[in-house]
Every structure is written in C-alpha cells, then in structure tokens.
Coordinates of C-alpha atoms in Angstrom, one line a residue:
Chain A
M416 CA 100.4 164.2 89.2
A417 CA 102.7 166.4 86.6
A418 CA 101.3 169.5 88.3
G419 CA 102.4 167.2 91.8
L420 CA 105.6 166.3 91.1
R421 CA 106.4 169.8 89.4
L422 CA 105.5 171.0 93.1
L423 CA 107.5 168.4 94.6
G424 CA 111.2 169.6 92.3
F425 CA 110.4 172.6 92.4
A426 CA 109.8 173.6 96.0
W427 CA 112.5 170.5 96.9
L428 CA 115.3 172.1 95.0
M429 CA 114.6 175.5 96.5
H430 CA 114.7 174.0 100.1
V431 CA 117.8 172.6 99.3
K432 CA 119.3 176.3 98.3
M433 CA 117.7 177.8 101.1
M434 CA 119.2 175.4 103.7
S435 CA 122.6 175.4 101.9
R436 CA 123.0 178.8 102.9
S437 CA 122.0 178.3 106.5
A438 CA 124.6 178.0 108.8
F439 CA 122.4 176.3 111.4
D440 CA 120.9 173.4 108.9
G441 CA 123.8 173.8 106.5
L442 CA 127.0 174.1 107.9
L443 CA 126.4 172.9 111.4
A444 CA 124.3 169.9 110.0
I445 CA 127.6 169.0 108.4
L446 CA 129.8 170.3 111.3
W447 CA 127.9 168.2 113.8
P448 CA 128.3 164.7 113.1
L449 CA 131.7 165.2 112.4
F450 CA 132.5 165.4 116.4
F451 CA 130.8 162.3 116.6
A452 CA 132.6 160.1 113.6
T453 CA 136.0 161.9 115.5
V454 CA 135.4 160.5 118.4
A455 CA 133.7 157.2 117.7
F456 CA 137.1 156.8 115.6
F457 CA 139.5 157.2 118.6
M458 CA 137.4 155.3 120.8
F459 CA 137.4 152.2 117.9
R460 CA 141.2 152.7 117.6
T461 CA 141.5 152.7 120.9
G462 CA 139.2 149.4 121.3
H463 CA 139.7 147.4 118.4
G464 CA 142.8 149.1 116.6
H465 CA 142.5 150.7 112.7
S466 CA 141.2 147.2 111.1
A467 CA 137.8 148.5 112.3
L468 CA 137.6 152.1 111.4
G469 CA 135.9 150.8 107.6
P470 CA 132.2 150.4 108.8
I471 CA 132.6 153.3 111.5
G472 CA 133.5 155.6 108.6
L473 CA 130.9 154.6 106.6
A474 CA 128.0 154.7 110.0
A475 CA 129.2 157.7 110.7
A476 CA 128.8 159.5 107.4
V477 CA 125.6 158.1 107.2
M478 CA 124.2 159.6 110.4
G479 CA 124.9 163.0 109.3
I480 CA 121.6 162.1 107.4
W481 CA 119.5 161.9 110.5
T482 CA 121.1 164.8 111.9
A483 CA 120.6 167.2 109.1
T484 CA 117.0 165.8 108.7
S485 CA 115.4 165.1 113.1
V486 CA 115.8 169.6 113.6
P487 CA 114.6 170.7 110.3
A488 CA 112.3 168.7 109.6
S489 CA 110.0 168.7 113.5
S490 CA 110.4 172.5 113.3
A491 CA 109.3 172.4 109.3
L492 CA 105.8 174.1 110.5
Q493 CA 106.4 176.8 113.4
R494 CA 109.2 177.5 111.2
E495 CA 106.6 178.5 108.8
R496 CA 104.6 179.9 111.6
W497 CA 107.5 182.0 112.5
F498 CA 107.7 183.7 108.5
G499 CA 103.5 184.3 108.4
T500 CA 103.2 181.8 106.1
L501 CA 101.7 178.8 107.6
E502 CA 97.9 180.3 106.6
L503 CA 98.6 181.8 103.4
L504 CA 100.1 178.0 102.8
V505 CA 97.2 176.0 103.9
V506 CA 94.5 177.8 101.7
A507 CA 96.7 176.6 98.6
P508 CA 95.0 175.4 96.1
S509 CA 97.9 172.6 96.0
N510 CA 97.9 169.8 98.9
F511 CA 99.3 171.1 101.9
A512 CA 101.2 167.7 101.5
L513 CA 103.4 168.5 98.5
I514 CA 104.6 171.4 100.2
L515 CA 105.4 170.1 103.8
L516 CA 106.8 166.9 102.0
P517 CA 109.7 169.0 99.6
I518 CA 111.0 170.3 103.1
T519 CA 111.5 167.9 105.3
I520 CA 113.2 165.6 101.9
A521 CA 115.6 169.1 101.3
A522 CA 116.6 168.5 105.1
S523 CA 117.3 164.7 104.5
T524 CA 119.3 165.8 101.1
I525 CA 121.5 168.3 103.0
G526 CA 122.6 165.3 104.7
L527 CA 124.6 163.9 101.7
Y528 CA 126.9 167.2 102.3
C529 CA 127.5 165.4 105.6
V530 CA 127.9 162.0 103.9
A531 CA 130.6 163.3 101.9
G532 CA 132.4 165.3 104.7
T533 CA 132.7 162.3 106.7
L534 CA 134.4 160.2 104.0
L535 CA 136.3 162.6 103.2
W536 CA 137.1 163.9 106.7
S537 CA 137.9 159.9 107.6
R538 CA 140.0 159.4 104.6
F539 CA 142.1 162.0 104.9
L540 CA 142.6 162.5 109.1
F541 CA 142.1 158.7 109.8
G542 CA 143.3 157.4 106.7
I543 CA 140.2 154.5 106.1
H544 CA 139.8 154.0 102.4
L545 CA 136.4 153.2 101.4
T546 CA 136.1 150.6 98.4
V547 CA 132.3 150.2 97.4
V548 CA 131.7 145.9 96.3
H549 CA 128.2 147.2 94.7
P550 CA 128.3 151.5 93.5
L551 CA 125.1 151.5 91.9
F552 CA 123.3 149.6 95.7
F553 CA 125.6 152.1 97.5
A554 CA 123.6 154.8 95.7
L555 CA 120.7 153.3 95.9
G556 CA 121.2 153.0 99.4
L557 CA 122.0 156.3 99.9
F558 CA 118.9 157.6 97.7
A559 CA 116.5 155.3 100.2
S560 CA 118.2 156.8 103.0
V561 CA 117.7 159.9 101.9
V562 CA 114.1 159.0 101.2
T563 CA 113.2 157.7 104.0
I564 CA 114.9 159.7 106.6
G565 CA 113.0 162.9 105.0
S566 CA 109.6 160.6 105.0
L567 CA 110.0 160.1 108.7
G568 CA 111.2 164.0 109.3
F569 CA 107.7 164.1 107.2
L570 CA 105.4 162.1 109.8
M571 CA 107.9 163.7 112.9
A572 CA 106.7 167.3 111.4
V573 CA 103.2 166.9 111.1
S574 CA 103.5 165.0 114.1
F575 CA 104.3 168.2 116.8
V576 CA 102.3 170.6 114.6
R577 CA 101.0 171.6 118.0
S578 CA 103.8 172.4 119.6
R579 CA 105.5 175.7 119.5
R580 CA 109.0 174.0 120.6
A581 CA 109.3 171.1 118.4
W582 CA 112.5 171.4 117.6
S583 CA 113.7 170.6 121.3
I584 CA 111.8 167.2 120.4
G585 CA 113.7 166.9 116.9
A586 CA 116.4 167.9 119.2
V587 CA 116.0 165.1 121.7
L588 CA 115.5 162.2 118.9
E589 CA 119.0 162.6 117.7
Y590 CA 120.9 160.4 119.6
P591 CA 117.9 157.8 120.3
I592 CA 117.8 157.0 116.6
W593 CA 121.5 157.0 116.0
L594 CA 121.6 154.1 118.8
V595 CA 118.6 152.3 118.1
C596 CA 119.1 152.0 113.9
G597 CA 122.4 150.5 114.5
F598 CA 124.3 152.9 113.3
L599 CA 127.4 152.4 115.1
V600 CA 126.0 149.9 117.8
P601 CA 124.9 146.8 116.4
V602 CA 121.0 146.1 117.2
S603 CA 122.3 142.9 118.7
L604 CA 124.5 144.9 121.6
L605 CA 121.2 146.5 123.0
P606 CA 117.9 144.7 124.9
A607 CA 115.9 142.9 123.7
W608 CA 112.8 144.7 123.9
V609 CA 114.7 148.2 121.7
R610 CA 114.9 145.6 117.9
P611 CA 111.5 145.5 117.3
I612 CA 111.6 149.1 117.2
S613 CA 114.8 149.5 115.1
W614 CA 112.5 146.9 112.5
A615 CA 110.0 149.7 112.3
L616 CA 112.8 152.5 111.6
G617 CA 114.0 153.4 107.8
P618 CA 117.3 154.0 108.8
T619 CA 118.2 150.9 110.4
W620 CA 117.1 149.7 106.9
G621 CA 118.9 152.2 104.7
M622 CA 122.0 151.5 106.7
R623 CA 122.2 147.8 106.5
A624 CA 121.4 148.1 102.7
I625 CA 124.8 150.6 102.5
R626 CA 126.7 148.8 104.5
E627 CA 125.5 145.6 102.2
A628 CA 126.1 147.3 99.0
A629 CA 130.1 148.6 100.2
Y630 CA 131.0 145.5 101.5
G631 CA 129.6 142.9 99.1
G632 CA 126.5 141.4 100.5
A633 CA 123.3 141.2 99.8
P634 CA 121.5 144.9 99.7
L635 CA 118.7 144.2 97.4
V636 CA 116.3 143.2 100.7
P637 CA 116.6 145.8 102.3
L638 CA 116.9 148.6 100.2
L639 CA 113.4 147.9 100.2
V640 CA 112.4 147.6 103.4
C641 CA 114.0 151.4 103.9
L642 CA 111.1 152.1 101.0
A643 CA 108.0 150.8 101.8
L644 CA 108.9 152.1 105.3
A645 CA 109.5 155.5 103.9
G646 CA 105.8 154.9 102.2
V647 CA 104.1 154.0 105.3
Y648 CA 105.5 157.0 107.4
L649 CA 104.2 158.9 104.1
A650 CA 101.0 157.6 103.9
L651 CA 100.5 157.7 108.0
G652 CA 101.9 161.6 107.7
V653 CA 99.6 161.8 104.7
V654 CA 96.1 160.5 106.9
M655 CA 97.5 162.7 110.2
L656 CA 98.5 165.6 108.3
R657 CA 94.5 165.8 106.8
F658 CA 93.1 165.3 110.3
F659 CA 95.2 168.0 112.2
L660 CA 94.2 170.9 109.2
D661 CA 90.5 169.9 109.8
A662 CA 91.0 170.4 113.4
A663 CA 93.0 174.1 113.1
R664 CA 90.3 175.4 110.6
K665 CA 87.9 174.3 113.0
H666 CA 88.8 175.5 116.1
A667 CA 90.7 178.2 114.5
T668 CA 93.9 177.3 116.5
L669 CA 97.0 177.0 113.1
S670 CA 98.8 179.8 114.3
L671 CA 98.7 178.5 117.9
A672 CA 98.5 182.7 118.9
Chain B
M688 CA 124.6 197.4 148.5
K689 CA 123.3 198.2 144.3
S690 CA 125.9 196.1 142.9
L691 CA 124.8 193.5 145.2
R692 CA 120.9 193.4 144.1
I693 CA 122.2 193.9 140.3
F694 CA 124.7 191.0 140.8
F695 CA 121.7 188.6 142.4
L696 CA 118.5 190.1 141.7
G697 CA 119.2 191.3 138.4
G698 CA 121.4 188.6 137.4
L699 CA 118.8 186.0 138.2
M700 CA 115.5 188.6 136.0
S701 CA 118.4 188.2 133.0
Y702 CA 118.5 185.0 133.3
R703 CA 114.8 183.9 133.3
A704 CA 113.7 186.3 130.8
L705 CA 116.6 185.2 128.3
F706 CA 117.2 181.8 128.5
S707 CA 114.2 180.1 126.5
F708 CA 115.9 176.6 127.7
M709 CA 113.8 177.4 130.2
S710 CA 110.7 176.8 129.5
P711 CA 109.2 173.0 129.9
A712 CA 109.0 171.9 126.8
V713 CA 112.3 172.6 125.9
F714 CA 114.2 172.5 129.4
I715 CA 113.3 168.3 129.6
P716 CA 113.8 166.9 126.8
T717 CA 117.2 169.2 125.7
L718 CA 118.6 169.5 129.0
I719 CA 117.0 166.1 130.9
V720 CA 116.5 163.3 128.7
T721 CA 118.9 164.8 126.0
P722 CA 121.9 163.9 128.8
I723 CA 120.9 160.0 129.0
F724 CA 120.7 159.6 125.6
Q725 CA 124.3 160.9 124.7
I726 CA 125.3 158.8 128.2
L727 CA 123.9 155.7 126.6
L728 CA 124.8 156.4 122.9
F729 CA 128.7 156.5 124.3
A730 CA 128.2 153.7 126.8
Y731 CA 127.3 151.1 123.7
I732 CA 129.7 152.3 121.7
G733 CA 132.4 151.9 124.2
R734 CA 130.9 148.9 124.6
A735 CA 130.8 148.0 120.6
A736 CA 134.6 149.7 120.4
N737 CA 135.7 147.0 123.8
A738 CA 137.6 150.4 124.9
R739 CA 136.2 151.4 128.3
S740 CA 134.2 150.7 131.8
D741 CA 130.6 152.0 131.5
E742 CA 131.9 154.5 134.3
F743 CA 133.9 155.9 132.1
Y744 CA 131.1 157.2 130.2
V745 CA 128.7 158.1 132.9
V746 CA 131.0 160.2 134.6
G747 CA 132.7 161.8 131.6
N748 CA 129.1 162.5 129.3
A749 CA 127.5 163.9 132.2
M750 CA 130.0 166.3 132.7
Q751 CA 130.9 167.3 129.4
Y752 CA 126.3 167.8 129.2
A753 CA 127.6 170.3 131.2
A754 CA 129.1 172.5 128.9
V755 CA 125.4 172.9 127.1
P756 CA 123.7 174.7 129.6
C757 CA 126.3 177.0 130.0
L758 CA 127.3 178.4 126.7
F759 CA 124.1 178.3 125.5
A760 CA 122.7 180.2 128.8
M761 CA 125.3 182.3 129.3
T762 CA 125.8 183.8 125.9
Q763 CA 121.7 184.0 125.5
T764 CA 121.9 185.8 128.7
I765 CA 124.1 188.6 127.1
A766 CA 123.7 188.5 123.8
G767 CA 120.3 187.8 123.7
E768 CA 119.8 191.7 124.8
R769 CA 120.6 192.2 121.3
F770 CA 118.0 190.0 120.0
Q771 CA 115.2 191.4 122.0
Q772 CA 116.6 195.4 121.1
T773 CA 117.6 196.0 124.6
L774 CA 121.3 196.0 124.7
G775 CA 121.1 199.6 123.9
Y776 CA 119.9 200.4 126.8
I777 CA 121.6 198.2 129.5
L778 CA 124.7 199.5 128.4
V779 CA 123.9 203.5 128.9
S780 CA 122.4 202.3 132.5
P781 CA 125.7 203.5 135.2
A782 CA 125.5 199.7 136.5
G783 CA 128.9 198.6 137.2
R784 CA 129.4 195.7 133.7
L785 CA 130.8 193.3 136.7
P786 CA 128.3 192.8 138.3
L787 CA 125.7 193.3 135.6
F788 CA 127.3 190.1 133.4
L789 CA 129.1 188.2 136.1
G790 CA 125.9 188.1 138.0
R791 CA 123.9 186.5 135.3
S792 CA 126.5 183.5 135.2
L793 CA 125.7 182.6 138.9
P794 CA 122.1 180.9 137.7
V795 CA 124.0 179.4 134.9
I796 CA 126.6 178.0 137.0
L797 CA 123.7 176.8 139.2
N798 CA 121.3 175.3 135.8
G799 CA 124.6 173.6 134.8
F800 CA 125.7 171.8 137.9
F801 CA 121.6 170.8 138.1
V802 CA 122.0 168.8 134.3
A803 CA 125.6 167.6 135.1
G804 CA 124.9 166.3 138.5
F805 CA 120.7 165.1 137.5
S806 CA 122.5 163.1 134.2
L807 CA 125.3 161.2 136.6
I808 CA 122.6 159.9 138.8
V809 CA 120.7 159.1 136.1
G810 CA 123.1 157.7 133.7
G811 CA 124.6 155.3 136.5
L812 CA 121.3 154.4 137.9
L813 CA 119.8 152.8 133.9
L814 CA 124.3 151.6 133.3
G815 CA 124.2 150.4 136.9
V816 CA 127.2 152.0 137.9
T817 CA 127.4 153.1 141.7
F818 CA 129.6 155.7 143.2
P819 CA 131.3 154.6 147.0
V820 CA 129.1 157.1 149.3
S821 CA 132.2 158.8 150.6
S822 CA 132.7 159.8 147.0
L823 CA 129.3 162.0 146.9
L824 CA 129.8 165.2 148.3
P825 CA 133.7 165.3 146.2
L826 CA 132.2 164.4 142.9
A827 CA 129.4 167.2 143.4
L828 CA 132.3 169.7 144.5
V829 CA 134.0 168.9 140.9
V830 CA 130.2 169.2 139.3
L831 CA 130.3 172.6 140.5
V832 CA 133.9 173.4 139.9
A833 CA 133.5 171.9 136.1
S834 CA 129.9 174.2 135.9
L835 CA 131.9 176.9 136.7
S836 CA 135.1 177.0 134.3
C837 CA 132.2 176.1 131.6
T838 CA 130.4 179.1 132.1
G839 CA 133.8 181.4 131.7
L840 CA 133.9 180.0 127.7
G841 CA 130.3 180.4 128.2
L842 CA 131.3 184.1 128.5
I843 CA 133.4 183.9 125.8
N844 CA 131.0 183.0 123.8
A845 CA 128.8 185.5 124.7
G846 CA 131.4 188.3 124.1
L847 CA 131.7 186.7 120.9
G848 CA 128.1 186.9 120.9
L849 CA 127.8 190.3 121.0
R850 CA 129.5 190.5 116.6
I851 CA 128.5 187.6 115.6
R852 CA 124.7 186.4 114.8
E853 CA 125.0 182.4 114.8
T854 CA 125.6 182.0 118.3
S855 CA 123.6 179.2 118.5
V856 CA 125.7 177.4 115.8
L857 CA 129.0 178.9 117.8
S858 CA 128.0 177.3 120.8
N859 CA 127.2 173.6 119.5
I860 CA 130.4 173.7 117.7
L861 CA 132.0 174.7 120.8
V862 CA 129.7 171.8 122.6
G863 CA 131.1 169.6 119.8
I864 CA 135.5 171.2 120.7
L865 CA 134.9 169.9 123.9
L866 CA 133.5 166.4 123.4
I867 CA 136.7 165.7 121.3
F868 CA 139.6 167.8 122.9
C869 CA 137.9 167.0 127.0
G870 CA 139.0 163.7 127.6
A871 CA 134.7 162.6 128.1
N872 CA 134.9 159.5 126.1
V873 CA 138.7 159.2 124.9
A874 CA 141.2 159.0 127.4
I875 CA 143.7 161.9 127.3
S876 CA 146.6 159.8 126.9
S877 CA 144.4 158.4 123.5
L878 CA 144.8 161.6 122.1
P879 CA 147.4 162.7 119.8
H880 CA 150.0 165.0 121.4
W881 CA 149.4 168.2 119.4
M882 CA 145.5 167.3 120.7
A883 CA 146.7 166.5 124.3
Q884 CA 148.3 169.8 124.6
I885 CA 145.1 171.6 123.7
S886 CA 143.0 169.3 126.1
S887 CA 144.1 170.8 128.7
W888 CA 143.6 174.4 128.2
L889 CA 140.2 173.7 128.4
P890 CA 137.4 173.6 130.9
L891 CA 136.3 170.4 131.5
T892 CA 139.1 168.4 131.2
H893 CA 141.3 168.5 135.0
A894 CA 137.5 168.5 136.3
I895 CA 136.6 165.0 134.5
E896 CA 139.5 163.2 135.5
A897 CA 139.2 164.9 139.1
A898 CA 135.5 163.0 138.5
R899 CA 137.0 159.9 137.8
T900 CA 139.4 159.3 140.3
V901 CA 137.3 160.6 143.3
A902 CA 134.4 158.0 141.9
D903 CA 137.0 155.4 142.0
G904 CA 137.1 156.5 146.0
S905 CA 140.2 158.5 146.0
S906 CA 139.9 161.2 148.2
L907 CA 139.9 165.0 147.6
T908 CA 142.7 166.0 148.6
S909 CA 144.0 163.5 145.7
V910 CA 142.4 165.5 143.5
Q911 CA 142.9 169.6 144.3
G912 CA 145.9 170.4 142.4
L913 CA 143.2 169.0 139.0
I914 CA 140.1 170.7 140.9
G915 CA 142.5 173.8 141.0
R916 CA 143.8 173.8 137.8
E917 CA 140.1 173.5 136.4
L918 CA 139.6 176.8 138.5
G919 CA 141.9 178.5 136.9
V920 CA 141.0 177.5 133.5
G921 CA 137.8 178.7 134.4
V922 CA 138.9 181.9 136.4
L923 CA 141.3 182.6 132.9
Y924 CA 138.1 182.3 130.3
A925 CA 136.5 184.2 132.5
V926 CA 138.8 187.8 132.7
A927 CA 139.1 186.9 128.8
G928 CA 135.0 187.3 127.8
L929 CA 134.5 190.4 131.0
A930 CA 137.5 191.5 127.9
I931 CA 135.9 190.6 125.2
I932 CA 132.5 192.0 126.1
R933 CA 134.2 195.2 127.3
F934 CA 135.9 195.5 123.7
F935 CA 133.2 195.0 121.8
E936 CA 130.7 197.7 123.8
T937 CA 133.7 200.0 123.0
Q938 CA 134.0 198.6 119.8
S939 CA 129.8 198.9 119.1
R940 CA 129.7 202.6 120.6
R941 CA 132.8 203.9 117.7
H942 CA 131.4 202.5 115.3
A943 CA 127.8 203.3 116.2
S944 CA 126.9 199.4 115.4
L945 CA 125.6 198.7 118.9
G946 CA 122.6 197.0 117.6
I947 CA 122.8 195.7 114.2
A948 CA 122.2 191.7 114.5

C-alpha cells in the first residue's frame, strides 16, 4: 500500500514537471481555454450585460482542467510507445494502473494553472471579481474535479490503447464535454436525451460543486457524487486495462508494430 | 511545363505525404466531427447568453474552422520537410520556389473549402438553419476565398515553422486568435475599437461578414467589396509568407542551421 502510494506520488510529480515544461501540454493548455473564455465573455456581455460574467469566468476556468487532460490522457499510451518505454513499463513489477494513473492525474493537475490563469485573465481584463462563500469546499471542489477528470482521462487512455491516433479521439471529445457538462450552457437548455449523459460525467458534478461553493449553495452532494464517479472510472479502467494487457501479451500486439 | 508539373503534381504529392491529418483516423475526428461540435457549442452558448441567432454561429464557426486545415496543413507540408529531414534536398534542387511552395497550397485551399462547406451544411441541418437556394453558389465562392486567405496565413506559419520547433502550438494559437478577432462568434461592432481595427487585417473577417450577408439572401455583387478585401488580405499574407520562407532559407544557408529542429 505504502509502496503504491509512493509510486503514485513520485510518478505524478515527475509527469507534472515534464508537462509543465512542454509547450503543448503546458503553455497551450493554459492559453487555449483563454481564447474560448474571452469569446464567451464577449458573448455574454452582449446578451446579458456585465453582471452575468461572474459564473462564466468560473466555468471557463474549470473548462481548462478538461482541456489540459483530454489530449495528453488519451494519447498517454501512444506517447510511451513512441518513447519506446511502453513494454518496459508493462513488464515492470508494479501494477501498470499505478504507472498510467499518475500521467492522467498530472495532466488534469496542469489544468489548475489554467484555472488560475483564467481567473486572473477575467479579473484584470474583464473586471470580474470572484468572491468565494465556502473557500474550503471551493478548494475541495477543485481537488475533486482534478481527480474525476484525471480518472476519466485514465479510462480514456485505457479505452484507446489500440489506437495509434488516440490523440485525435481525445481532441474530438473536448467540445462535447464542455457542452454536455454544463460549464457555459445550463444542462436544462440541452435536449432531454443529453441530460443522463451529463449526469454520468464527473466534470458535471465537479463544476456544480465549485459553483455551489463559490456562490453559497450546498456543495457537499455534488462533491461526493463527483468523487464517487471518479471511483467508478478508476475501477472500470483497472478492469479494462487488465483485459487489454492480457490480450496484447497473448497476441504480441502491445507495440502495434 | 516543368514548373506546372512541380506546381500540380509536386504540390499534391507533398500534401499527401506530409499532411498527417489525411489519415481517416485523424481526418474524421478533427476535420469532420470537431467543427460540428464547435458550431453546436457556440450556438448553445449563444442561446444561453441570449446573444445572436443560430445562423450567426453556424456561418461564423463553419468559416472559422477553415483556419484549422489551412494553418495546420500548410505548415506540415512545408515545415514538415524539416522534420522528415528532406528539407535540404528540396532546397538544393533547382526547382523554382514559387511553384514548389505555392503548389502545396492548392490542395490545402481545396481541403479548407471542403471542411468549411461540410460544416456549414451539416451544422445548418442540425440546428435547423436554412439558406436560400440562390445563396448557395455565392456562399461556396465566399468559402473558397476564405480558405485561400487562410492559406496565405498558413504560408506565414509555414515559414516560421522553418525556424520554430513547436509548429502545432503556433498553429493553435493562430486559430485561437482568429476565433476571437474575426467575428465568428462576436460581431466586430461588439469588440473594443482596437480589436476591431486588428480584425480588419486578419483573414476570415471580411469573408464571414460576406457569408452572413449572402446567407441572408443578398446578391453576390452586394458583397464584392468584402470579397475583394478578403482576397487582398489573403494575397498580402501569401506574399509575406513566401518572403519569410525565402528569408529563413537564406538564413539557414548562411548559418548552416537548415536541419536544426
């Protein structure tokens, strides 16, 4: 148990350091949601005036956690293939899930840079002041969002293990998650058949918890649902990973060469 | 004759060889599905913000998405030579630079036209936006001009790609700048004055305005000024792009830095 936690911690730290220095995973992950946040600010200012911008700034900030995760997480295994380290990691005595999970959690952690960047951007360029009513729950909401998005990224990484172009699947999922999870658009505005999909996604509940914490609602329930969904994604990912690794060993297809 | 061969055949071969998005596993998610979701995202944000009609976002985002294939493809088909370590062979060849590099832009323009046109049609169908039949041909022309001017910006990006390592980051940043400035989701009149000033010098701005005008049923002649300005901006960027490519070629010969990636 202690060895597993130690591996998780060190691998997470190592990947955060590496991604922070990458122009694509670090710099672009911070800048990309800022473009969308800026457009959203202008759109809402046109429609509802300046008073509507507070929740939009917060939502645009949390969107960045998903941006930072979707492509790096979905292509995590492919990247190890390119580096030539996938086989070494798979045959290592440690459970492979403990090696893969820190990569996706590190990617979602990079999203915290984006949260900070977007909040500063909205504060200094658009004059949006964010006053948090429950700071502790706000911090817990951010933590839960990072964990649930990282876990969703873990499930994606495992699901796309057989694809050489996994990054493109991650890229295509960026906008749908922004849309379905109710970051900028209330879920009630979407077609009725979309709502169950929204409820099954952790970021929906993470965003709800952060919003409730910031504006004085009841953040506990969404926070717990968010963490529970992270557990579901992890459990599913671990089971699928075992299945895929067994199949890859049996058919000698791990490298996809 | 040789220049024509280089322009058409060489351009097509380079495009097929170097533009990595041509694989269906990448092309379909990134250039077919993603623009549709971008349209849906902004149309729903527009509804939530009570800002503009769905048509505004369908036209704006379909046209804006032409920037993605044009910027990425143009960069990959020229700067990609450096990553494939074939740039040296290309540059020591006696082939004229104009047909060599401009030929690569022709498939890029056509692809940009296809992506924007497809997004316009499917995005419109999904959101129930209809265009008058009389506006279809003028719309197609405007989309083609938009793709051409984006490819001009792509040539600048490609030139910078001969020196800058992170070409995909640069392309994404340019796409993001266009998203804010070119009026795809926010009318130019709603932008601060200094932003509106910049937007008139960017590709897509005039084309999006022209597309919205013809989509509302106006004739092509009523937007000929906008189309002319969009073409002018595109040609300006293309000339600048070719000059940058030439400059970095000369620099790389002088400093023996050609293959440094």
